[in-house]
Tab-separated table of C-alpha atoms and ligand atoms in Angstrom:
chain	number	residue	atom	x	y	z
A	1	UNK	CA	0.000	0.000	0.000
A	2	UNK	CA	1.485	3.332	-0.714
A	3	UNK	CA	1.553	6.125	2.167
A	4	UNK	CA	2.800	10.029	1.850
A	5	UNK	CA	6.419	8.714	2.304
A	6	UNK	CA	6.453	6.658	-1.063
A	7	UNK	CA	4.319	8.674	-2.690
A	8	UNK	CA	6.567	10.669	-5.707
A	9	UNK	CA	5.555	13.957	-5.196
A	10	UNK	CA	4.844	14.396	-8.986
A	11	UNK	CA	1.914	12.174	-8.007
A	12	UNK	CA	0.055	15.317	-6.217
A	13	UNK	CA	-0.814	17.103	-9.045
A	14	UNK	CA	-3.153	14.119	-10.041
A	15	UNK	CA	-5.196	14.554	-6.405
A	16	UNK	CA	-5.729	18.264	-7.183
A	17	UNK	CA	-9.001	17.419	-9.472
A	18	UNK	CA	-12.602	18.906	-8.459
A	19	UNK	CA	-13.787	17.662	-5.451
A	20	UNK	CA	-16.585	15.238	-6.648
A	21	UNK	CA	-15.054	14.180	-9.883
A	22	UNK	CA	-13.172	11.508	-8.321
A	23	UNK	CA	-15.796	10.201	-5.691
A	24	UNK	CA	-18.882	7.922	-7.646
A	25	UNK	CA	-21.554	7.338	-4.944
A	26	UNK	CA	-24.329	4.635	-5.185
A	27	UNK	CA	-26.827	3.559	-2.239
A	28	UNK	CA	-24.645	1.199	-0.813
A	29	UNK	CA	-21.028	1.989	-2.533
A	30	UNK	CA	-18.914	4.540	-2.444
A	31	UNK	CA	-15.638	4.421	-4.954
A	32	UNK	CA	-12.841	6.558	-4.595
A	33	UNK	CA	-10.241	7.301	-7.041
A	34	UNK	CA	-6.696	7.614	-4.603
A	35	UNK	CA	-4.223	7.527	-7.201
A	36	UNK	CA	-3.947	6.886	-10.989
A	37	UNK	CA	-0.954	6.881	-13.321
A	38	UNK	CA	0.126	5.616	-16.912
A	39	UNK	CA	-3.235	3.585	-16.577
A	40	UNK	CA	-2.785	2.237	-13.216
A	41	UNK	CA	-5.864	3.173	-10.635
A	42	UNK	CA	-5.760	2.591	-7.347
A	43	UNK	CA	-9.077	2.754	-6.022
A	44	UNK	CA	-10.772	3.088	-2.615
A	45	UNK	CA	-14.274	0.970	-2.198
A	46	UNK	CA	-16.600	1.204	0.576
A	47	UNK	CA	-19.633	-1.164	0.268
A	48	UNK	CA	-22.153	-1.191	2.672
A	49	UNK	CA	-23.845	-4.543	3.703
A	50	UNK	CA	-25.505	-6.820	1.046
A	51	UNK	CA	-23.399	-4.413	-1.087
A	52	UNK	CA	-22.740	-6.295	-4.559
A	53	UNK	CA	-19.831	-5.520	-6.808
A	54	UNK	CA	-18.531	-7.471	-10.072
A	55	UNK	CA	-15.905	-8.643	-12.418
A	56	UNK	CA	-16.427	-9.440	-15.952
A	57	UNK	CA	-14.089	-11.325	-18.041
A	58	UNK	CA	-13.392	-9.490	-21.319
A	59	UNK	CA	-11.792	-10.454	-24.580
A	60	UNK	CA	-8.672	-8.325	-25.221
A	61	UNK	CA	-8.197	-7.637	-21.402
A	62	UNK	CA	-4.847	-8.800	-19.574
A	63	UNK	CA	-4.755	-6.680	-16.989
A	64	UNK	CA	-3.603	-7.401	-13.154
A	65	UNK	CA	-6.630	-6.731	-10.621
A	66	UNK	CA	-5.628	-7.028	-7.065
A	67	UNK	CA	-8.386	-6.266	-4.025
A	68	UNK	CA	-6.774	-6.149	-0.568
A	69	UNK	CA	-9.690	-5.646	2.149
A	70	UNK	CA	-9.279	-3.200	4.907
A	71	UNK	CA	-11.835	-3.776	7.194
A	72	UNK	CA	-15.483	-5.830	7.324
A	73	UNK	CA	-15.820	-8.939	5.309
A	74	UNK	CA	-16.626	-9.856	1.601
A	75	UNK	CA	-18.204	-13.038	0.046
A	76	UNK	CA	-15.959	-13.606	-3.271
A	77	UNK	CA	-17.502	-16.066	-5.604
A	78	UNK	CA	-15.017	-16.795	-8.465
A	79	UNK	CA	-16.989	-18.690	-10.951
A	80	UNK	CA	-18.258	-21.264	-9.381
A	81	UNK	CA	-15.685	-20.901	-5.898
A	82	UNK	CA	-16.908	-19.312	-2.542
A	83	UNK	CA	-14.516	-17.980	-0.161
A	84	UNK	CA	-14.533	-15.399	2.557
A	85	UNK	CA	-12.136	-12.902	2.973
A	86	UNK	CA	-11.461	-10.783	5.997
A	87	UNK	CA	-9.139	-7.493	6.594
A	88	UNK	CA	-5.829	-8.057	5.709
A	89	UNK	CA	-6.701	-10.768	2.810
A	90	UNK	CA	-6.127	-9.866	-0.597
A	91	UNK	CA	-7.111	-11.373	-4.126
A	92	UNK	CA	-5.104	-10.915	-7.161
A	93	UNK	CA	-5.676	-11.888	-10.798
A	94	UNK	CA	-4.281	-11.436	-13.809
A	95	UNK	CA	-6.030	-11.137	-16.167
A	96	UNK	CA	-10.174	-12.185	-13.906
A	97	UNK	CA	-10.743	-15.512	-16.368
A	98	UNK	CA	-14.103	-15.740	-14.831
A	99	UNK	CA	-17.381	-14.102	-13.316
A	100	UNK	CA	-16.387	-12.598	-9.925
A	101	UNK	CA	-19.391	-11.422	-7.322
A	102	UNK	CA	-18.179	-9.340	-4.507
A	103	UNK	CA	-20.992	-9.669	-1.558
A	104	UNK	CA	-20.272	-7.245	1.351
A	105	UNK	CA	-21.458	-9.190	4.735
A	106	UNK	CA	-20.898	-6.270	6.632
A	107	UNK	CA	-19.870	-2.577	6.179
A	108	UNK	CA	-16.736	-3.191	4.121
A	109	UNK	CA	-13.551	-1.363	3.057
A	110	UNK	CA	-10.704	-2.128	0.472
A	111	UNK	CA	-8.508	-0.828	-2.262
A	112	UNK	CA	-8.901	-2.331	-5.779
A	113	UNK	CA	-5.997	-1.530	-7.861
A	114	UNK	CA	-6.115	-2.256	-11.745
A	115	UNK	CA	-2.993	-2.083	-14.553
A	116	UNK	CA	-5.536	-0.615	-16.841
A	117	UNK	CA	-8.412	2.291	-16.114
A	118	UNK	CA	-11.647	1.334	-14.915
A	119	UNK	CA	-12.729	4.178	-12.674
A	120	UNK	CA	-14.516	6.096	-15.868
A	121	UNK	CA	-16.558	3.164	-16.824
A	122	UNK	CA	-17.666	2.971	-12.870
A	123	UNK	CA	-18.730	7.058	-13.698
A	124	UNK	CA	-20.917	6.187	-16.600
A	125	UNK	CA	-22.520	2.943	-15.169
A	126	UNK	CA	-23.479	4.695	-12.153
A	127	UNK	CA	-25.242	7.619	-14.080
A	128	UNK	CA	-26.939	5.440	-16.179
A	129	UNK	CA	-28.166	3.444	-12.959
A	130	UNK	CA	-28.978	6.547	-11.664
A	131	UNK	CA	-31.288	7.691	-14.591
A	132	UNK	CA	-32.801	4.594	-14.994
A	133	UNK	CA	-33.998	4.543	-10.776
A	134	UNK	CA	-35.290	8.056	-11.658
A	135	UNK	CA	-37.483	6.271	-14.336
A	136	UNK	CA	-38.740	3.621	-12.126
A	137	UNK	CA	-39.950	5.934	-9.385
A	138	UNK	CA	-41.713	8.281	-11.258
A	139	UNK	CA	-43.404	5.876	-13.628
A	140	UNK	CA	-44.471	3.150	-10.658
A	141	UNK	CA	-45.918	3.782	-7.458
A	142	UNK	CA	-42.829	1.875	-5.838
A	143	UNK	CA	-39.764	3.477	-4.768
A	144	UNK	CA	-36.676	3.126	-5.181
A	145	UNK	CA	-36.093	1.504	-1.707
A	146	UNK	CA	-38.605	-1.585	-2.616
A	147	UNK	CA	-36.372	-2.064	-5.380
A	148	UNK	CA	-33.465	-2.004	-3.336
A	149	UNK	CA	-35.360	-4.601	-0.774
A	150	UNK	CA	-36.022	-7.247	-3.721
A	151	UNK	CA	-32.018	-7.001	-4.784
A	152	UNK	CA	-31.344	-7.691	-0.944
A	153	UNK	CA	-33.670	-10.027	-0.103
A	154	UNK	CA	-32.653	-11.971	-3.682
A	155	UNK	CA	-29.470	-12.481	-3.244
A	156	UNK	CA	-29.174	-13.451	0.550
A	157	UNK	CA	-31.426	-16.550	-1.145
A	158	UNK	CA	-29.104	-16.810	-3.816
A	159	UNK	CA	-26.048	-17.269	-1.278
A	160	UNK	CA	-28.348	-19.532	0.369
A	161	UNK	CA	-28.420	-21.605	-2.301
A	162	UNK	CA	-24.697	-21.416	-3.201
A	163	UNK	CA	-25.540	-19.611	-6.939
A	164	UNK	CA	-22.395	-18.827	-9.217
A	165	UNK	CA	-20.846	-15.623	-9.912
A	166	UNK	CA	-22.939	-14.931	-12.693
A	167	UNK	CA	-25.760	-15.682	-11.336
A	168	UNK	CA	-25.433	-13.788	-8.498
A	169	UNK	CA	-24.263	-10.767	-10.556
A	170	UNK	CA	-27.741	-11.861	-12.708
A	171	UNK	CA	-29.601	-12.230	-9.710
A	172	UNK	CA	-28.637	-8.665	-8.001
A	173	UNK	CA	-28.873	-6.340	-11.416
A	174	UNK	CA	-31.792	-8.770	-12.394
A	175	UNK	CA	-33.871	-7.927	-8.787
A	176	UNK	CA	-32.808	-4.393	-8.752
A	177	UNK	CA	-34.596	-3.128	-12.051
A	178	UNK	CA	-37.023	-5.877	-12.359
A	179	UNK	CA	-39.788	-3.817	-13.304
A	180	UNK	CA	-37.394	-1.595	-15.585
A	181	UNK	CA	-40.013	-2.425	-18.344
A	182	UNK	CA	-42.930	-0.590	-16.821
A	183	UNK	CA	-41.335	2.559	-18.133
A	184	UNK	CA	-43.277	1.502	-21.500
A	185	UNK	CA	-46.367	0.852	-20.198
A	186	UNK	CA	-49.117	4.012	-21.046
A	187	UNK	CA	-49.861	5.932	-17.408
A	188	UNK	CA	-53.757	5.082	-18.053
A	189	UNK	CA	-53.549	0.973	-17.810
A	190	UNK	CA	-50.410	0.954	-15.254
A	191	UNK	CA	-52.305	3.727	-12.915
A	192	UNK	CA	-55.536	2.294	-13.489
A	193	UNK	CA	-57.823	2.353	-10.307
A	194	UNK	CA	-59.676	-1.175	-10.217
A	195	UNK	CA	-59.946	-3.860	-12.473
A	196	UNK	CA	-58.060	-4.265	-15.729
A	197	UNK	CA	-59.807	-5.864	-18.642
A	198	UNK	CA	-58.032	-8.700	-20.229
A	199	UNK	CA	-56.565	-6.572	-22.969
A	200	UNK	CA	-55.006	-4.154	-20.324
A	201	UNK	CA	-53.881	-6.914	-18.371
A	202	UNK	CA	-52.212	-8.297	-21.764
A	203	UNK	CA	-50.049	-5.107	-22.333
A	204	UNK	CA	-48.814	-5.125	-18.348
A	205	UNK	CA	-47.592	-8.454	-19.013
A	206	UNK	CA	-45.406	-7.049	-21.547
A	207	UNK	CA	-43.496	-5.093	-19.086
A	208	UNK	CA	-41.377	-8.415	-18.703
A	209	UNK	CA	-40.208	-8.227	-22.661
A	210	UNK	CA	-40.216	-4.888	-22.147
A	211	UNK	CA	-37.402	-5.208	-19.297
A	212	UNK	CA	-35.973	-7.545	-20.951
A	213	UNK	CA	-35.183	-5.316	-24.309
A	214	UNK	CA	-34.287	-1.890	-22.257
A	215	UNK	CA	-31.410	-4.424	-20.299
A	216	UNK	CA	-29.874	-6.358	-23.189
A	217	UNK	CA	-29.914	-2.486	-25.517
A	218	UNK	CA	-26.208	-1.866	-26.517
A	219	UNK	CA	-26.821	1.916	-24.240
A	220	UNK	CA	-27.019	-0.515	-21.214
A	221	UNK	CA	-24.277	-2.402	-21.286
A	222	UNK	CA	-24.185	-2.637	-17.655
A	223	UNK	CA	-27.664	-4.531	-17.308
A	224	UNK	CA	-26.975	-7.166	-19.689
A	225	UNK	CA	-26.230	-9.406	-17.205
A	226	UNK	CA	-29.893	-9.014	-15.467
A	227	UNK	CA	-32.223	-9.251	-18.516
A	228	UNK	CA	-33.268	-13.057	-18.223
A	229	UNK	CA	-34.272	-11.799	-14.684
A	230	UNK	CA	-36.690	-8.997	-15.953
A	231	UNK	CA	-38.411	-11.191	-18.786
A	232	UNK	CA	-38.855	-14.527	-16.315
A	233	UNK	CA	-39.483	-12.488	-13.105
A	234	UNK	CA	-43.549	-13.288	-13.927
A	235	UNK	CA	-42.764	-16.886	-15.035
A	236	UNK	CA	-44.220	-19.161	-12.012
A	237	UNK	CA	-43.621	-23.104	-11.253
A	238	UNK	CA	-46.306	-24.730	-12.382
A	239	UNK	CA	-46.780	-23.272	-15.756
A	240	UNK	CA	-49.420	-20.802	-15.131
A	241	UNK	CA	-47.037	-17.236	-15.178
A	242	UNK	CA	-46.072	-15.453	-18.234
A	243	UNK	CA	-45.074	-14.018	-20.917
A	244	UNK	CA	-44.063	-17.717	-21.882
A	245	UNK	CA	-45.872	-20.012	-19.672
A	246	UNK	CA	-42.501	-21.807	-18.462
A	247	UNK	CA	-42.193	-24.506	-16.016
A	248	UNK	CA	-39.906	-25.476	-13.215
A	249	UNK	CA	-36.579	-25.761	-14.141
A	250	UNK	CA	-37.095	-24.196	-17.564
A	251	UNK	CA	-37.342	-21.134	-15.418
A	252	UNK	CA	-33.903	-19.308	-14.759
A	253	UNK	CA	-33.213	-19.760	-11.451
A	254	UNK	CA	-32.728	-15.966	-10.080
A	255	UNK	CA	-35.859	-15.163	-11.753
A	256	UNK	CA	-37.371	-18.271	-9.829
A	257	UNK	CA	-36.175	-15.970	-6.668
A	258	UNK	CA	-37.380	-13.003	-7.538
A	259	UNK	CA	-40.408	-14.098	-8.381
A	260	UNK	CA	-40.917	-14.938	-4.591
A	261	UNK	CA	-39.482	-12.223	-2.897
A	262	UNK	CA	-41.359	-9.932	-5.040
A	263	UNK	CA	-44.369	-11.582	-3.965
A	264	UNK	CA	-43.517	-11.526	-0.517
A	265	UNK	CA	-42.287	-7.688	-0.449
A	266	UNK	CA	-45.782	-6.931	-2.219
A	267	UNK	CA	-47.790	-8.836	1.030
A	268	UNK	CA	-46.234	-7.059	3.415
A	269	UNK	CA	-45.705	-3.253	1.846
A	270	UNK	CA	-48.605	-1.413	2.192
A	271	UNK	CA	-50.289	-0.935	-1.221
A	272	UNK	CA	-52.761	1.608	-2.548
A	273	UNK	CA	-55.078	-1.324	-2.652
A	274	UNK	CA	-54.231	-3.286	-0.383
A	275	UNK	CA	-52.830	-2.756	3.306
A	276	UNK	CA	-49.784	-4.421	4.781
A	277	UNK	CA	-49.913	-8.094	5.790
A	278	UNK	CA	-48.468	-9.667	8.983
A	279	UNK	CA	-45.187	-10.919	8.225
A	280	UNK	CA	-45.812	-14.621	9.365
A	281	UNK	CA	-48.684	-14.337	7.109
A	282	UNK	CA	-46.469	-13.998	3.924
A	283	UNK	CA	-44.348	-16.126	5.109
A	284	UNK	CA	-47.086	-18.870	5.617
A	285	UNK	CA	-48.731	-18.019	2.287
A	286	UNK	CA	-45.061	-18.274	0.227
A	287	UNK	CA	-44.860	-22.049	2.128
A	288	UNK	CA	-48.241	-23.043	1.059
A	289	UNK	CA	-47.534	-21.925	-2.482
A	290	UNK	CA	-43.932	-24.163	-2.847
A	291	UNK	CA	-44.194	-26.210	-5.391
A	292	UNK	CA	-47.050	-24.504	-7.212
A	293	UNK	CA	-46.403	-21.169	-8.544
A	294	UNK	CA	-42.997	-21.064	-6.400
A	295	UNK	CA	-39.708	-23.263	-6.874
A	296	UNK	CA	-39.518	-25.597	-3.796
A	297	UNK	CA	-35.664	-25.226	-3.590
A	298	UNK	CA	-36.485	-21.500	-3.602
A	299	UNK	CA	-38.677	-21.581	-0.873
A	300	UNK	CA	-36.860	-23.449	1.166
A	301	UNK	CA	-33.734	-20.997	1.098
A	302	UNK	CA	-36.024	-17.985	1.530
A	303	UNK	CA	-37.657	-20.274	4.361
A	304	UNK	CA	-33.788	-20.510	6.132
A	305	UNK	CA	-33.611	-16.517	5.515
A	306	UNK	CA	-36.146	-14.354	5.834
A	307	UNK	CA	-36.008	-13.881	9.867
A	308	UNK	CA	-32.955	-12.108	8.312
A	309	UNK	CA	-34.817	-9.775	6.495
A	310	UNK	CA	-35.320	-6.550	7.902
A	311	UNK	CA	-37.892	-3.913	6.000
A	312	UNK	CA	-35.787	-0.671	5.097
A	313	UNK	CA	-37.265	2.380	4.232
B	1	FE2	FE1	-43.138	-7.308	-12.663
């Protein structure tokens, strides 16, 4: 780690940027740029709790990625390997050959350095995150905090059930937007007071193509990895969901989890139509349901987990 005392002083001039312009916030991360030079970044992370961050393979990248953690401790799934890491372990690769999902069990802290830059491309996927929560909110009664909920919720099931890096990365993008394709759906049908008719309820169900669309467009590079997720998150066990009418393990298995945890988040929010169920209500409801419209092995994670959950505002 580098300190004032091996720091070349020609170095300084590179911390004397705006205030701001080196500091990308999200909800639960905070990235700071400490040093960068000839393409090497070192970079600062804090990720709060349930926190999710990722590493994508790419063709023509050979770079050396090291992570040393600092303080709390982080879940690393490397393709299909779990390991935990606490302060003072560190993870190097060169070049990442597979997935790699970051899960923050507590407040966490470490420095990420990489040969090449990545720090702009963290800029431009948080804005375009940011733009597309703005969406969400304004078009759909929820806010952004259910959303938030379903990503956490998801993917303690999903380390429950001991998912892969790239599902897990699937799973958190995946839970977090969704509903993404809602933002297509006309005001007058999606707002609608009371019943829908069965034409109505035949364009809502196309939010999940929608979704699906928006997060595999080349502008969203950064939601590829969730789209499966937004066109399956309707799709239930037993046949009877849609936009395909899939069944068991034809469905993708983080959309099999968000399809419960959305249902469970919806019984116990309080709704314009409906208020706020009892918790071990849901709960009992979701268990009734396994094996119909939910995935048993699903059920029995969120079964192992949800005492875990707590309801965030
Ligand atoms: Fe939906």
């Amino acid at each position: 780690m580098f300190n004032s005392s091996t720091t070349p002083s020609s170095w300084i001039n590179i911390f004397s940027r705006e205030e701001g312009l080196e500091t990308v916030y999200t909800n639960n991360m905070m990235v700071r740029l400490i040093a960068s030079k000839n393409g090497t970044e070192i970079i600062h992370h804090r990720l709060a709790r349930t926190g999710v961050m990722g590493l994508t393979p790419a063709t023509h990248w050979d770079e050396l990625e090291s992570l040393c953690l600092l303080s709390g401790s982080l879940r690393v799934t490397y393709g299909s390997e779990t390991s935990v890491l606490y302060p003072g372990d560190k993870l190097v690769a060169s070049p990442v050959h597979e997935h790699v999902c970051i899960v923050a069990m507590e407040n966490s802290e470490f420095l990420y350095v990489s040969s090449a830059p990545v720090f702009q491309s963290y800029q431009r996927s948080v804005s375009g995150f940011h733009e597309l929560a703005v969406q969400i909110a304004l078009k759909d009664g929820y806010t952004a905090s259910h959303c938030e909920r379903i990503r956490r919720y998801s993917l303690m099931i999903g380390c429950e059930l001991n998912l892969n890096a790239i599902e897990l990365l699937s799973l958190s993008c995946g839970a977090l937007f969704h509903d993404i394709g809602k933002i297509q759906i006309p005001d007058e049908i999606l707002m609608k007071p009371g019943r829908l008719s069965p034409e109505e309820f035949d364009i809502i169900k196309q939010h999940t193509i929608f979704g699906r669309d928006i997060m595999d467009s080349p502008e969203n590079p950064f939601l590829h990895v969730g789209s499966k997720v937004a066109e399956q998150h309707h799709e239930r066990y037993d046949g009877s969901g849609y936009p395909y009418g899939l069944k068991k393990d034809e469905i993708y298995l983080p959309a099999a989890i968000v399809a419960v945890v959305d249902s469970y988040d919806a019984m116990v929010s309080n709704r314009p139509y409906q208020p706020a169920r009892k918790k071990t209500d849901a709960v009992r409801e979701i268990a009734s349901l396994s094996g119909k419209l939910y995935n048993p092995q699903v059920v029995n994670a969120f079964l192992k987990v949800v005492d875990t959950f707590t309801y965030e505002d």
